[in-house]
């Protein structure tokens, strides 16, 4: 669009310059010649007794003189054919002319108005116009010069091993607001999601380039788990937090819903309740003395939300055992790390030694205010 406008403007300026400018220019060029040469000739004619009162005689004489000097100027232009026009008058300037000159003659003022009318010479002007069109067409088909941003992208992509044609095609597909500094994120999205580069670049330019490192990592993780772009953006913009849907067997981490096996999910909820109701620390029972009351409470929770019958029966009959707690914490860690990778770390457990009981105690790392016990 811009090239078309520039080419049209160039042709218009060429045409206007060729048709409108030469006439006034030639008239100005002729002015000093006439002003220098005509007065001596007029004076000499007076001495010779010429009848300068006869206007037609003046006009004929001046026109002959103009023809000699003016046409010499006009014919020197290889592009244009110009005709000189003039008018002579006493005492008052003649009409609107490109140029006017005046001389005093026998107590009166003689005025001369003159100008040039020009038109293009068909052959040279036509050839020049054709050459201009050809040059404009060549400029149209040649690739536009790369701007600063595109040159930076080209250098980056060539350094990454892409060929020049491939790199230029990639640059054409990138949004205007995407700078080379965003290449690592674009490359990671392409590697992890396998979507078209142009689509990923549009997503990155519109919604992702302003995310901090953690938010971007959550977007990649959510999109890699199959969420759509807008859903993954919502996850990336969510605050850290933990909530539960026990009936559906789901856990929400940082706005991302994950399916967990039911028994590990109930044990995670058990630790989450401890965090909401106190400092969150739960000391493992003695290996030879399970916690019967705690086991029955956890069994009731499982029974109310569709837990596995065997796990419920074991808790009711045998109580909460250290082995069961250790096994389910390990399962929770494996499940979260499998789904979230390094992002799982804030949602795992921390431990300490309970000196009074001489046993290990565990709690969730996530602050209690970030935990919602929604069942």
mmCIF file with all atom_site columns, N, CA, C and O in Angstrom, residues 165-189:
data_model
loop_
_atom_site.group_PDB
_atom_site.id
_atom_site.type_symbol
_atom_site.label_atom_id
_atom_site.label_alt_id
_atom_site.label_comp_id
_atom_site.label_asym_id
_atom_site.label_entity_id
_atom_site.label_seq_id
_atom_site.pdbx_PDB_ins_code
_atom_site.Cartn_x
_atom_site.Cartn_y
_atom_site.Cartn_z
_atom_site.occupancy
_atom_site.B_iso_or_equiv
_atom_site.pdbx_formal_charge
_atom_site.auth_seq_id
_atom_site.auth_comp_id
_atom_site.auth_asym_id
_atom_site.auth_atom_id
_atom_site.pdbx_PDB_model_num
ATOM 1   N N  . UNK A 1 165 ? 16.238 -17.649 3.670  1.00 0.00 ? 165 UNK A N  1
ATOM 2   C CA . UNK A 1 165 ? 14.828 -17.629 3.239  1.00 0.00 ? 165 UNK A CA 1
ATOM 3   C C  . UNK A 1 165 ? 13.873 -18.025 4.359  1.00 0.00 ? 165 UNK A C  1
ATOM 4   O O  . UNK A 1 165 ? 12.818 -17.409 4.536  1.00 0.00 ? 165 UNK A O  1
ATOM 5   N N  . UNK A 1 166 ? 14.245 -19.042 5.133  1.00 0.00 ? 166 UNK A N  1
ATOM 6   C CA . UNK A 1 166 ? 13.390 -19.474 6.246  1.00 0.00 ? 166 UNK A CA 1
ATOM 7   C C  . UNK A 1 166 ? 13.287 -18.376 7.299  1.00 0.00 ? 166 UNK A C  1
ATOM 8   O O  . UNK A 1 166 ? 12.199 -18.100 7.823  1.00 0.00 ? 166 UNK A O  1
ATOM 9   N N  . UNK A 1 167 ? 14.423 -17.732 7.596  1.00 0.00 ? 167 UNK A N  1
ATOM 10  C CA . UNK A 1 167 ? 14.419 -16.676 8.606  1.00 0.00 ? 167 UNK A CA 1
ATOM 11  C C  . UNK A 1 167 ? 13.550 -15.504 8.178  1.00 0.00 ? 167 UNK A C  1
ATOM 12  O O  . UNK A 1 167 ? 12.777 -14.958 8.975  1.00 0.00 ? 167 UNK A O  1
ATOM 13  N N  . UNK A 1 168 ? 13.633 -15.124 6.899  1.00 0.00 ? 168 UNK A N  1
ATOM 14  C CA . UNK A 1 168 ? 12.823 -14.002 6.401  1.00 0.00 ? 168 UNK A CA 1
ATOM 15  C C  . UNK A 1 168 ? 11.337 -14.348 6.439  1.00 0.00 ? 168 UNK A C  1
ATOM 16  O O  . UNK A 1 168 ? 10.502 -13.492 6.766  1.00 0.00 ? 168 UNK A O  1
ATOM 17  N N  . UNK A 1 169 ? 11.011 -15.597 6.112  1.00 0.00 ? 169 UNK A N  1
ATOM 18  C CA . UNK A 1 169 ? 9.607  -16.016 6.180  1.00 0.00 ? 169 UNK A CA 1
ATOM 19  C C  . UNK A 1 169 ? 9.108  -15.989 7.621  1.00 0.00 ? 169 UNK A C  1
ATOM 20  O O  . UNK A 1 169 ? 7.966  -15.585 7.885  1.00 0.00 ? 169 UNK A O  1
ATOM 21  N N  . UNK A 1 170 ? 9.946  -16.391 8.558  1.00 0.00 ? 170 UNK A N  1
ATOM 22  C CA . UNK A 1 170 ? 9.565  -16.356 9.970  1.00 0.00 ? 170 UNK A CA 1
ATOM 23  C C  . UNK A 1 170 ? 9.354  -14.912 10.436 1.00 0.00 ? 170 UNK A C  1
ATOM 24  O O  . UNK A 1 170 ? 8.404  -14.618 11.159 1.00 0.00 ? 170 UNK A O  1
ATOM 25  N N  . UNK A 1 171 ? 10.233 -14.014 9.995  1.00 0.00 ? 171 UNK A N  1
ATOM 26  C CA . UNK A 1 171 ? 10.114 -12.610 10.390 1.00 0.00 ? 171 UNK A CA 1
ATOM 27  C C  . UNK A 1 171 ? 8.812  -12.017 9.874  1.00 0.00 ? 171 UNK A C  1
ATOM 28  O O  . UNK A 1 171 ? 8.129  -11.260 10.576 1.00 0.00 ? 171 UNK A O  1
ATOM 29  N N  . UNK A 1 172 ? 8.441  -12.360 8.636  1.00 0.00 ? 172 UNK A N  1
ATOM 30  C CA . UNK A 1 172 ? 7.184  -11.849 8.077  1.00 0.00 ? 172 UNK A CA 1
ATOM 31  C C  . UNK A 1 172 ? 5.980  -12.311 8.890  1.00 0.00 ? 172 UNK A C  1
ATOM 32  O O  . UNK A 1 172 ? 4.953  -11.622 8.927  1.00 0.00 ? 172 UNK A O  1
ATOM 33  N N  . UNK A 1 173 ? 6.086  -13.472 9.520  1.00 0.00 ? 173 UNK A N  1
ATOM 34  C CA . UNK A 1 173 ? 4.949  -14.021 10.275 1.00 0.00 ? 173 UNK A CA 1
ATOM 35  C C  . UNK A 1 173 ? 4.881  -13.497 11.705 1.00 0.00 ? 173 UNK A C  1
ATOM 36  O O  . UNK A 1 173 ? 3.904  -13.735 12.396 1.00 0.00 ? 173 UNK A O  1
ATOM 37  N N  . UNK A 1 174 ? 5.908  -12.764 12.146 1.00 0.00 ? 174 UNK A N  1
ATOM 38  C CA . UNK A 1 174 ? 5.940  -12.297 13.528 1.00 0.00 ? 174 UNK A CA 1
ATOM 39  C C  . UNK A 1 174 ? 5.147  -11.007 13.682 1.00 0.00 ? 174 UNK A C  1
ATOM 40  O O  . UNK A 1 174 ? 5.207  -10.133 12.820 1.00 0.00 ? 174 UNK A O  1
ATOM 41  N N  . UNK A 1 175 ? 4.431  -10.843 14.783 1.00 0.00 ? 175 UNK A N  1
ATOM 42  C CA . UNK A 1 175 ? 3.727  -9.575  15.037 1.00 0.00 ? 175 UNK A CA 1
ATOM 43  C C  . UNK A 1 175 ? 4.718  -8.425  15.182 1.00 0.00 ? 175 UNK A C  1
ATOM 44  O O  . UNK A 1 175 ? 5.860  -8.613  15.607 1.00 0.00 ? 175 UNK A O  1
ATOM 45  N N  . UNK A 1 176 ? 4.248  -7.238  14.853 1.00 0.00 ? 176 UNK A N  1
ATOM 46  C CA . UNK A 1 176 ? 5.129  -6.063  14.867 1.00 0.00 ? 176 UNK A CA 1
ATOM 47  C C  . UNK A 1 176 ? 5.647  -5.742  16.260 1.00 0.00 ? 176 UNK A C  1
ATOM 48  O O  . UNK A 1 176 ? 6.716  -5.162  16.409 1.00 0.00 ? 176 UNK A O  1
ATOM 49  N N  . UNK A 1 177 ? 4.898  -6.100  17.300 1.00 0.00 ? 177 UNK A N  1
ATOM 50  C CA . UNK A 1 177 ? 5.312  -5.746  18.653 1.00 0.00 ? 177 UNK A CA 1
ATOM 51  C C  . UNK A 1 177 ? 6.255  -6.738  19.305 1.00 0.00 ? 177 UNK A C  1
ATOM 52  O O  . UNK A 1 177 ? 6.682  -6.530  20.436 1.00 0.00 ? 177 UNK A O  1
ATOM 53  N N  . UNK A 1 178 ? 6.581  -7.819  18.600 1.00 0.00 ? 178 UNK A N  1
ATOM 54  C CA . UNK A 1 178 ? 7.424  -8.866  19.190 1.00 0.00 ? 178 UNK A CA 1
ATOM 55  C C  . UNK A 1 178 ? 8.889  -8.579  18.870 1.00 0.00 ? 178 UNK A C  1
ATOM 56  O O  . UNK A 1 178 ? 9.280  -8.515  17.714 1.00 0.00 ? 178 UNK A O  1
ATOM 57  N N  . UNK A 1 179 ? 9.695  -8.404  19.913 1.00 0.00 ? 179 UNK A N  1
ATOM 58  C CA . UNK A 1 179 ? 11.103 -8.069  19.754 1.00 0.00 ? 179 UNK A CA 1
ATOM 59  C C  . UNK A 1 179 ? 11.963 -9.325  19.921 1.00 0.00 ? 179 UNK A C  1
ATOM 60  O O  . UNK A 1 179 ? 11.533 -10.317 20.508 1.00 0.00 ? 179 UNK A O  1
ATOM 61  N N  . UNK A 1 180 ? 13.214 -9.280  19.399 1.00 0.00 ? 180 UNK A N  1
ATOM 62  C CA . UNK A 1 180 ? 14.100 -10.453 19.516 1.00 0.00 ? 180 UNK A CA 1
ATOM 63  C C  . UNK A 1 180 ? 14.338 -10.921 20.947 1.00 0.00 ? 180 UNK A C  1
ATOM 64  O O  . UNK A 1 180 ? 14.638 -12.086 21.176 1.00 0.00 ? 180 UNK A O  1
ATOM 65  N N  . UNK A 1 181 ? 14.178 -10.026 21.925 1.00 0.00 ? 181 UNK A N  1
ATOM 66  C CA . UNK A 1 181 ? 14.371 -10.419 23.318 1.00 0.00 ? 181 UNK A CA 1
ATOM 67  C C  . UNK A 1 181 ? 13.361 -11.488 23.747 1.00 0.00 ? 181 UNK A C  1
ATOM 68  O O  . UNK A 1 181 ? 13.581 -12.229 24.704 1.00 0.00 ? 181 UNK A O  1
ATOM 69  N N  . UNK A 1 182 ? 12.253 -11.594 23.013 1.00 0.00 ? 182 UNK A N  1
ATOM 70  C CA . UNK A 1 182 ? 11.225 -12.584 23.350 1.00 0.00 ? 182 UNK A CA 1
ATOM 71  C C  . UNK A 1 182 ? 11.465 -13.937 22.686 1.00 0.00 ? 182 UNK A C  1
ATOM 72  O O  . UNK A 1 182 ? 10.653 -14.849 22.840 1.00 0.00 ? 182 UNK A O  1
ATOM 73  N N  . UNK A 1 183 ? 12.565 -14.067 21.929 1.00 0.00 ? 183 UNK A N  1
ATOM 74  C CA . UNK A 1 183 ? 12.816 -15.313 21.208 1.00 0.00 ? 183 UNK A CA 1
ATOM 75  C C  . UNK A 1 183 ? 12.891 -16.534 22.126 1.00 0.00 ? 183 UNK A C  1
ATOM 76  O O  . UNK A 1 183 ? 12.311 -17.578 21.792 1.00 0.00 ? 183 UNK A O  1
ATOM 77  N N  . UNK A 1 184 ? 13.573 -16.495 23.280 1.00 0.00 ? 184 UNK A N  1
ATOM 78  C CA . UNK A 1 184 ? 13.616 -17.711 24.115 1.00 0.00 ? 184 UNK A CA 1
ATOM 79  C C  . UNK A 1 184 ? 12.232 -18.215 24.496 1.00 0.00 ? 184 UNK A C  1
ATOM 80  O O  . UNK A 1 184 ? 11.994 -19.433 24.491 1.00 0.00 ? 184 UNK A O  1
ATOM 81  N N  . UNK A 1 185 ? 11.315 -17.316 24.810 1.00 0.00 ? 185 UNK A N  1
ATOM 82  C CA . UNK A 1 185 ? 9.955  -17.761 25.145 1.00 0.00 ? 185 UNK A CA 1
ATOM 83  C C  . UNK A 1 185 ? 9.252  -18.348 23.921 1.00 0.00 ? 185 UNK A C  1
ATOM 84  O O  . UNK A 1 185 ? 8.567  -19.368 24.025 1.00 0.00 ? 185 UNK A O  1
ATOM 85  N N  . UNK A 1 186 ? 9.428  -17.709 22.779 1.00 0.00 ? 186 UNK A N  1
ATOM 86  C CA . UNK A 1 186 ? 8.790  -18.221 21.565 1.00 0.00 ? 186 UNK A CA 1
ATOM 87  C C  . UNK A 1 186 ? 9.344  -19.596 21.212 1.00 0.00 ? 186 UNK A C  1
ATOM 88  O O  . UNK A 1 186 ? 8.592  -20.512 20.845 1.00 0.00 ? 186 UNK A O  1
ATOM 89  N N  . UNK A 1 187 ? 10.641 -19.756 21.339 1.00 0.00 ? 187 UNK A N  1
ATOM 90  C CA . UNK A 1 187 ? 11.264 -21.045 21.044 1.00 0.00 ? 187 UNK A CA 1
ATOM 91  C C  . UNK A 1 187 ? 10.774 -22.128 22.007 1.00 0.00 ? 187 UNK A C  1
ATOM 92  O O  . UNK A 1 187 ? 10.487 -23.262 21.594 1.00 0.00 ? 187 UNK A O  1
ATOM 93  N N  . UNK A 1 188 ? 10.669 -21.777 23.293 1.00 0.00 ? 188 UNK A N  1
ATOM 94  C CA . UNK A 1 188 ? 10.190 -22.752 24.277 1.00 0.00 ? 188 UNK A CA 1
ATOM 95  C C  . UNK A 1 188 ? 8.749  -23.168 23.981 1.00 0.00 ? 188 UNK A C  1
ATOM 96  O O  . UNK A 1 188 ? 8.406  -24.356 24.045 1.00 0.00 ? 188 UNK A O  1
ATOM 97  N N  . UNK A 1 189 ? 7.899  -22.199 23.647 1.00 0.00 ? 189 UNK A N  1
ATOM 98  C CA . UNK A 1 189 ? 6.513  -22.533 23.299 1.00 0.00 ? 189 UNK A CA 1
ATOM 99  C C  . UNK A 1 189 ? 6.463  -23.470 22.105 1.00 0.00 ? 189 UNK A C  1
ATOM 100 O O  . UNK A 1 189 ? 5.681  -24.432 22.072 1.00 0.00 ? 189 UNK A O  1
#
